[in-house]
PDB file of C-alpha atoms in Angstrom:
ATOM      1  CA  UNK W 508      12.447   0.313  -4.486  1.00 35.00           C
ATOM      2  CA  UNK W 509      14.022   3.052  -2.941  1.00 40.00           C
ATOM      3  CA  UNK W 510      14.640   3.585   0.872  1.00 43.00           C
ATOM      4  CA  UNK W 511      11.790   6.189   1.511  1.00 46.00           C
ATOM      5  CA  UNK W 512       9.233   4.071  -0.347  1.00 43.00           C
ATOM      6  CA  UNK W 513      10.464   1.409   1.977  1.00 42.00           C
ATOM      7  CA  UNK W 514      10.127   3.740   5.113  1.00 44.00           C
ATOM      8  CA  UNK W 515       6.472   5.580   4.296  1.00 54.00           C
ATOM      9  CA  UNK W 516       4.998   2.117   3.417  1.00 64.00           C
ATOM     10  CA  UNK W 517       6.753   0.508   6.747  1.00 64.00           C
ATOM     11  CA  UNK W 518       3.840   0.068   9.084  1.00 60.00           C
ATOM     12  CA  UNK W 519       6.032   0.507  11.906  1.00 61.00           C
ATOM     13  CA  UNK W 520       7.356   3.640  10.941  1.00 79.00           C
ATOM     14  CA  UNK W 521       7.009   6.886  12.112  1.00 83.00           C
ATOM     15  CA  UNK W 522       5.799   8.783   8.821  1.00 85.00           C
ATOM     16  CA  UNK W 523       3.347   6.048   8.185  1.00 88.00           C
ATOM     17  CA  UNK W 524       1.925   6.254  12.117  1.00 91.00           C
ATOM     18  CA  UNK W 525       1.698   9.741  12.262  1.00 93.00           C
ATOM     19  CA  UNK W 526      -0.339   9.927   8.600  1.00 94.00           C
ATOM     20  CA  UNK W 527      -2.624   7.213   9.649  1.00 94.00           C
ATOM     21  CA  UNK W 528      -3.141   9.227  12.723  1.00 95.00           C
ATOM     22  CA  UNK W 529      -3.848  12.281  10.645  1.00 96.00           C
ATOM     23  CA  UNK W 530      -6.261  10.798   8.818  1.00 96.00           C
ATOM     24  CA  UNK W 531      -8.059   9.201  11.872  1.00 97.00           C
ATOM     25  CA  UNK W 532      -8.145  12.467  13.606  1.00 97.00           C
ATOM     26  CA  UNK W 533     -10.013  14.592  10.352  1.00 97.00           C
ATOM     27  CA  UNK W 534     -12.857  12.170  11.458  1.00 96.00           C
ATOM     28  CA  UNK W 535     -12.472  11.595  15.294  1.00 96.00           C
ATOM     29  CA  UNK W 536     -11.078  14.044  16.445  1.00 96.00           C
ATOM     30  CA  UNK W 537      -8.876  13.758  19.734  1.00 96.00           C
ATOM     31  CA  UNK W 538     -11.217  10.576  20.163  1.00 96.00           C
ATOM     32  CA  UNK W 539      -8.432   8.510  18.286  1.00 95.00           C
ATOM     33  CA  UNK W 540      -7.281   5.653  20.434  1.00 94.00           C
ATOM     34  CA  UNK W 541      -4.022   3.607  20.295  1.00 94.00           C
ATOM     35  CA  UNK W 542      -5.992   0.602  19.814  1.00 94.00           C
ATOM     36  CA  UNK W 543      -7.918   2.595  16.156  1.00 94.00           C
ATOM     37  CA  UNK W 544      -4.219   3.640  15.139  1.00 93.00           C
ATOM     38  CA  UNK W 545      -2.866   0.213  15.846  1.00 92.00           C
ATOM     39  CA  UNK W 546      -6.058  -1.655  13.750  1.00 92.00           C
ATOM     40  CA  UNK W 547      -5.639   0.852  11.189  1.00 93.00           C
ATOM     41  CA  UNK W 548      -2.342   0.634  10.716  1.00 88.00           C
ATOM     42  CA  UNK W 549      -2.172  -2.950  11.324  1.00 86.00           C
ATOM     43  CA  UNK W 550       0.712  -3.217  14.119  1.00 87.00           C
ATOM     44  CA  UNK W 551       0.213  -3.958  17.642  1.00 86.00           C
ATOM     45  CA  UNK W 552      -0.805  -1.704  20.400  1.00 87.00           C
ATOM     46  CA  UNK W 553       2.050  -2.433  22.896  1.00 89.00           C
ATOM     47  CA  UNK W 554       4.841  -1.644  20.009  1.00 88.00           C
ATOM     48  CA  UNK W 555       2.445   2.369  19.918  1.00 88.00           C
ATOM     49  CA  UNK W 556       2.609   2.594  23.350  1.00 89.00           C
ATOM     50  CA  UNK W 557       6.420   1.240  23.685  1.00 89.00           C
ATOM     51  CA  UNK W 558       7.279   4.387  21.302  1.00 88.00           C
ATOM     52  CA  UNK W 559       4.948   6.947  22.067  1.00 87.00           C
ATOM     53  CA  UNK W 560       3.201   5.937  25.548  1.00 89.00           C
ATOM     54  CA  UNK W 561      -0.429   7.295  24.871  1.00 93.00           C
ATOM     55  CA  UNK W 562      -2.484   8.163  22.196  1.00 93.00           C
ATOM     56  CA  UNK W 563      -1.818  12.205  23.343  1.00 94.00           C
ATOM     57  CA  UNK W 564       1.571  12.022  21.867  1.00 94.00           C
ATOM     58  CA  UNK W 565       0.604  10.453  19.046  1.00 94.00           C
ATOM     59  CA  UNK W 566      -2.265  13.795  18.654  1.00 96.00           C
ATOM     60  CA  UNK W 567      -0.154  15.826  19.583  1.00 95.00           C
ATOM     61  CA  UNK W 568       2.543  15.060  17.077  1.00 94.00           C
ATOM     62  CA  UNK W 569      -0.355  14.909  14.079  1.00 96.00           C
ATOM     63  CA  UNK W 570      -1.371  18.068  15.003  1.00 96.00           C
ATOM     64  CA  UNK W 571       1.825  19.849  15.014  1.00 95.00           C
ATOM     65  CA  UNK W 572       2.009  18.156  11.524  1.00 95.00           C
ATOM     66  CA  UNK W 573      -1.587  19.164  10.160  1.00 96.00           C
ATOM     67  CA  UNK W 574      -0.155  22.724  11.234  1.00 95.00           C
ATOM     68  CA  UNK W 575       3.139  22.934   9.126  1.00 95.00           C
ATOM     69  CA  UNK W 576       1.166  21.941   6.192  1.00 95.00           C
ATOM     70  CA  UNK W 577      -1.541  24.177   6.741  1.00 96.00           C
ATOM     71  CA  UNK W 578       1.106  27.079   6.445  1.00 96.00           C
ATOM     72  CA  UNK W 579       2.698  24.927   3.250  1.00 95.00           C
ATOM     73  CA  UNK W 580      -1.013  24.533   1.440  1.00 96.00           C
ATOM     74  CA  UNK W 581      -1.036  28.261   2.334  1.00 96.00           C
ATOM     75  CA  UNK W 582       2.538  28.895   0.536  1.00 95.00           C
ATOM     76  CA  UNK W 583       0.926  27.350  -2.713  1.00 95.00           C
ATOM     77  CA  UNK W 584      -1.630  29.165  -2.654  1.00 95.00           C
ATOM     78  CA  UNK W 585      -0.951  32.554  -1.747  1.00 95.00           C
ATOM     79  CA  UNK W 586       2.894  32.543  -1.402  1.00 95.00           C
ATOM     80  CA  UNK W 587       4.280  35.841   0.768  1.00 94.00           C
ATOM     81  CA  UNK W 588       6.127  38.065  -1.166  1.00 93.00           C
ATOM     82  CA  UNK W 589       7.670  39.190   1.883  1.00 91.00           C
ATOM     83  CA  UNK W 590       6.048  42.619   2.032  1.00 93.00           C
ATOM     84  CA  UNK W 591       3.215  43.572   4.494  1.00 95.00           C
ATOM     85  CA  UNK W 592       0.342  43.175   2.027  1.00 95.00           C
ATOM     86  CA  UNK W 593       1.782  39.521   0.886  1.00 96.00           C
ATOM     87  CA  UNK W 594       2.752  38.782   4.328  1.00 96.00           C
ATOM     88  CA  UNK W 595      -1.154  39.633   5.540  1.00 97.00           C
ATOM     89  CA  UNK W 596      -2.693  37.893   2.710  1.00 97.00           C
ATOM     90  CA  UNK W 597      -0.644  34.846   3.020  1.00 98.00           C
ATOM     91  CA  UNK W 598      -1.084  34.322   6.821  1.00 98.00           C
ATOM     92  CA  UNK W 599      -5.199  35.152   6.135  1.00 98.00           C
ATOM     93  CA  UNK W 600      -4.390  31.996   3.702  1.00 98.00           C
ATOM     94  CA  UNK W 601      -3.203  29.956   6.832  1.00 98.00           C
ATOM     95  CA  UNK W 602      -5.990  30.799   8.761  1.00 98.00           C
ATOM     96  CA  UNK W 603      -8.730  30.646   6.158  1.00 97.00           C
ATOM     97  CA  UNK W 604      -7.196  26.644   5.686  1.00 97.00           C
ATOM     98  CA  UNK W 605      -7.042  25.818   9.785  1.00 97.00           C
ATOM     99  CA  UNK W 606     -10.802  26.618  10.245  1.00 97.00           C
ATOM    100  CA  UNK W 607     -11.609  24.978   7.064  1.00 97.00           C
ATOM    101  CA  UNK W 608      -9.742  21.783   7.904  1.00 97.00           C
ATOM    102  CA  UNK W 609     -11.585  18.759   8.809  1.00 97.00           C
ATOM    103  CA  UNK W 610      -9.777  18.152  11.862  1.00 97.00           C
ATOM    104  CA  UNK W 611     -10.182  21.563  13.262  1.00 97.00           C
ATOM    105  CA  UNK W 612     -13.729  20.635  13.039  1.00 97.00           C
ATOM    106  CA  UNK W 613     -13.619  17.373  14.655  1.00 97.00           C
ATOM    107  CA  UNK W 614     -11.482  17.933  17.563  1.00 96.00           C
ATOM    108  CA  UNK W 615     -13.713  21.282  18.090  1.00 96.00           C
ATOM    109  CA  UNK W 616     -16.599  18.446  17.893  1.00 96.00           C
ATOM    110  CA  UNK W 617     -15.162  15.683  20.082  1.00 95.00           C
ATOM    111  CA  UNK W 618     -12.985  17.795  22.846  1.00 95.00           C
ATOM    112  CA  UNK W 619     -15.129  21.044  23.689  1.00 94.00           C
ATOM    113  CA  UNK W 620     -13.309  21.671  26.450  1.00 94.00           C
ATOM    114  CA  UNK W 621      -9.813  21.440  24.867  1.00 92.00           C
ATOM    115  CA  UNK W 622     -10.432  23.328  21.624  1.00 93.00           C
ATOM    116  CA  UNK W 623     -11.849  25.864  24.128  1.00 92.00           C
ATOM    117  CA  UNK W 624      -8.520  26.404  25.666  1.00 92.00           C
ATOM    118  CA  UNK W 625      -6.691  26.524  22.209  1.00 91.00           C
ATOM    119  CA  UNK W 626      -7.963  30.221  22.092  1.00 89.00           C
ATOM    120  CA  UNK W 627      -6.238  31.102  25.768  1.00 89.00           C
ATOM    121  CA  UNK W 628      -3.219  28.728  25.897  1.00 88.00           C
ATOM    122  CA  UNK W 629       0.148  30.537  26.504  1.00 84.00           C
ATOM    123  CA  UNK W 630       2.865  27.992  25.420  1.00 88.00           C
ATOM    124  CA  UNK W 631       2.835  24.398  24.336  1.00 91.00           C
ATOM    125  CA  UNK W 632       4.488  22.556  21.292  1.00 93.00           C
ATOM    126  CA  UNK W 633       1.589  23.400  18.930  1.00 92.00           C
ATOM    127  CA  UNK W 634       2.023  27.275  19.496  1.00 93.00           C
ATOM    128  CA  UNK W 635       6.215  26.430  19.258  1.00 94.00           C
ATOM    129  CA  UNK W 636       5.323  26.087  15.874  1.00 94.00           C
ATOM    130  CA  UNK W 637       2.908  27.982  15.346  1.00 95.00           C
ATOM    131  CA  UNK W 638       5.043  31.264  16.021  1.00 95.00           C
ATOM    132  CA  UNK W 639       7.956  29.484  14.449  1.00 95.00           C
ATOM    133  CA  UNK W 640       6.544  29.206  11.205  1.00 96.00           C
ATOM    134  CA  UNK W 641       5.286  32.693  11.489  1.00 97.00           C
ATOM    135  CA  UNK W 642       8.344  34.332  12.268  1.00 95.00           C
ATOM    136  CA  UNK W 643      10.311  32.517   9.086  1.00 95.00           C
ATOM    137  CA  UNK W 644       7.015  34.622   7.544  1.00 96.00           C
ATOM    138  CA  UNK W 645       7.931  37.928   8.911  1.00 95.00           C
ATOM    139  CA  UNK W 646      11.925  37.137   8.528  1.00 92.00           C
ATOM    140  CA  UNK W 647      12.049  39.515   5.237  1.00 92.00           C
ATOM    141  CA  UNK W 648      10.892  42.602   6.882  1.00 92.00           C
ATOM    142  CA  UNK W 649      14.268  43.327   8.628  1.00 86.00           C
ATOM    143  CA  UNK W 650      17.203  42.187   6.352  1.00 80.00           C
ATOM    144  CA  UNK W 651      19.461  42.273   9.323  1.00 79.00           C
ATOM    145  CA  UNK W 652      18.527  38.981  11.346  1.00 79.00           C
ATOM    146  CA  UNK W 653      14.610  39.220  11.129  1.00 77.00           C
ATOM    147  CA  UNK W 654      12.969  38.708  13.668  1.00 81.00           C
ATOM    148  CA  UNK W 655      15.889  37.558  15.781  1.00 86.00           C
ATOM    149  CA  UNK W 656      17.612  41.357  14.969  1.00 85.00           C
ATOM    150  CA  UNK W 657      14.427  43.281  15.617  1.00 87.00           C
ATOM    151  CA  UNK W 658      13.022  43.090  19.044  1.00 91.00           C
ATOM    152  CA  UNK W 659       9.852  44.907  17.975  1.00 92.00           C
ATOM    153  CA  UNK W 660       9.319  42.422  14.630  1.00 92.00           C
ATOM    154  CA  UNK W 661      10.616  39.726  17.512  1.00 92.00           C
ATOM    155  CA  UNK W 662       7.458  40.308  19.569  1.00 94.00           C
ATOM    156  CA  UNK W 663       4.975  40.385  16.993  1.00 95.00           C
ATOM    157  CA  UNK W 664       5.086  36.273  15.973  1.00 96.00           C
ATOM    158  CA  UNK W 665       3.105  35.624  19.277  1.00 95.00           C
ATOM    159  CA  UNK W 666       0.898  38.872  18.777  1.00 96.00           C
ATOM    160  CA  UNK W 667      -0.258  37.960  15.577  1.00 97.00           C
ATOM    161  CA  UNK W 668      -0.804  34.510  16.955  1.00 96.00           C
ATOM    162  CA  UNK W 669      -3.384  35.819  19.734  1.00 95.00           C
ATOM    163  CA  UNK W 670      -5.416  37.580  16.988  1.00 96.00           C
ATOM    164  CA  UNK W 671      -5.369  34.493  14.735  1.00 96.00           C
ATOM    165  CA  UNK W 672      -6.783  32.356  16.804  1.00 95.00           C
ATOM    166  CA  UNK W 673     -10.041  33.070  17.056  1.00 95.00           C
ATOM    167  CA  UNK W 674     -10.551  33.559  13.533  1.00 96.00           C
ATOM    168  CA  UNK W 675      -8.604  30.362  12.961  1.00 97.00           C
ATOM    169  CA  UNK W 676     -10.926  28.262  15.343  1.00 96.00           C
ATOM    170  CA  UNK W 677     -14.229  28.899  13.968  1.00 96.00           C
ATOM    171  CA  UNK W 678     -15.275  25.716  12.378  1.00 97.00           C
ATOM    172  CA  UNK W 679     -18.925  26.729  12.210  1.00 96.00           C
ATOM    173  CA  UNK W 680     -18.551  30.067  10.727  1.00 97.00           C
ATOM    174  CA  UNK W 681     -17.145  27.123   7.331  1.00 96.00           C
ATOM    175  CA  UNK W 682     -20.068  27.472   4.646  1.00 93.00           C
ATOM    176  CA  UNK W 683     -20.936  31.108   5.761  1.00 96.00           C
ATOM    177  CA  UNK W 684     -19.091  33.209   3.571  1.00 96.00           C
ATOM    178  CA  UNK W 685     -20.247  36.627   5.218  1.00 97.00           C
ATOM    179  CA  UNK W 686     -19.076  35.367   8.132  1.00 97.00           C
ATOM    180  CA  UNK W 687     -15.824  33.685   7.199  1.00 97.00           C
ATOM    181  CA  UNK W 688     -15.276  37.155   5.088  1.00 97.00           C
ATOM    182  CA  UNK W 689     -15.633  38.905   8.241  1.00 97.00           C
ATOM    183  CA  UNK W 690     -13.480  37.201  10.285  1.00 97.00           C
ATOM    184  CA  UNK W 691     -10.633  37.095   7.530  1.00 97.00           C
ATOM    185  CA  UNK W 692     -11.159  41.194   7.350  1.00 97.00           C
ATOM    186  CA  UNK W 693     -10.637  41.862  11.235  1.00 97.00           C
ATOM    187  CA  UNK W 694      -7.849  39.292  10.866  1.00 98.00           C
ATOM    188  CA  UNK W 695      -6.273  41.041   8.080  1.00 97.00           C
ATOM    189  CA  UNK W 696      -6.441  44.756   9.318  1.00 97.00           C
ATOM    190  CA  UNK W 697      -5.464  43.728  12.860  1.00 97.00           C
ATOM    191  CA  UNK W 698      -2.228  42.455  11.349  1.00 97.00           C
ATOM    192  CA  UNK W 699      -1.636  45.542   9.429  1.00 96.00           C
ATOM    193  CA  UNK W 700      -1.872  47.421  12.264  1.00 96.00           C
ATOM    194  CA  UNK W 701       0.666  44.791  13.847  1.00 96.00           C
ATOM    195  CA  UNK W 702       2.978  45.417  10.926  1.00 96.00           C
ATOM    196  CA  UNK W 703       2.311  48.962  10.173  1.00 94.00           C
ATOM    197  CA  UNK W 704       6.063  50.226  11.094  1.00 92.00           C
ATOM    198  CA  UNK W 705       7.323  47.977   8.308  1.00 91.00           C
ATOM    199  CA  UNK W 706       4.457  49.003   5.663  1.00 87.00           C
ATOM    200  CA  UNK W 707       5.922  51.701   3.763  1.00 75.00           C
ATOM    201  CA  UNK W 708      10.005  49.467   3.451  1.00 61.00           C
ATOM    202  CA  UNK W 709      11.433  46.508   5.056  1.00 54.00           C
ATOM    203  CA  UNK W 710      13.738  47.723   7.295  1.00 56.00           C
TER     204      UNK W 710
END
């Protein structure tokens, strides 16, 4: 048995909390307890809270997680060539999969109020990574540092954020493909106006 199969099967490990918190959460939402986690995942309550003090963190970190692999399930799918038009259909990938996950649908279901703000919210760990993994998506349009050696390609990770969001967070448009269509359209030619001074080369 190797070391990782010992660690992901470990109930009191990290990578098997945070997946049995991920799966909670594509049902209910941010209405996942310690106590559900700790039944679920058969360990005690006081050893969750001892490591990660409420059942926010424990959302929190899932979410970040659903996130990356959104962007990975994206990469299979419709990898970025790293030009504009492979750039703007992969990140219309990522978006198409966040409004079509479960647990977009179930926090937007169980939290009102906090998927709500998801659309306005200015900084926070989830959009850390959000622009993170969306700059390592722009980095091959400027072979000179990407977006850390462009200031204008720097500013458009949290740009192109802003206008994915709300076509990211529409769990109810799911099953409406007119709808869905439309929202992936205004997403894609808003970010090819974003990215229109890299169209014709990469810089």
């Amino acid at each position: 048995m190797s070391s990782r199969f010992a660690y992901d099967h470990n109930p009191h490990s990290t990578g098997h909390v945070i997946r049995t918190v991920r799966t909670l959460m594509r049902t209910d939402g941010l209405d996942v307890s310690l106590t559900a986690v700790a039944r679920t995942c058969g360990i005690t309550r006081n050893f969750l809270y001892a490591n990660w003090k409420s059942a926010s963190a424990l959302h929190l970190r899932a979410l970040r997680t659903e996130l990356a692999q959104a962007f990975d399930t994206a990469d299979r799918t419709s990898p970025s060539d790293g030009t504009v038009p492979g750039i703007t259909a992969h990140l219309t990938e990522v978006v198409r999969v966040v409004r079509r996950h479960p647990t977009t649908a179930a926090v937007a279901r169980t939290s009102p109020e906090a998927f709500s703000t998801a659309y306005t919210a200015a900084e926070g760990p989830l959009m850390q990574t959000a622009t993170e993994r969306i700059s390592d998506v722009l980095h091959p349009l400027y072979s000179h540092g990407g977006v850390w050696g462009d200031p204008e390609l720097g500013s458009r990770p949290w740009k192109i954020l802003w206008i994915a969001r709300p076509a990211a967070l529409c769990p109810e448009a799911v099953g409406d493909r007119a709808r869905e269509d439309t929202l992936d359209n205004a997403f894609g030619e808003l970010l090819r106006d974003l990215l229109a001074p890299w169209a014709a080369h990469p810089r």
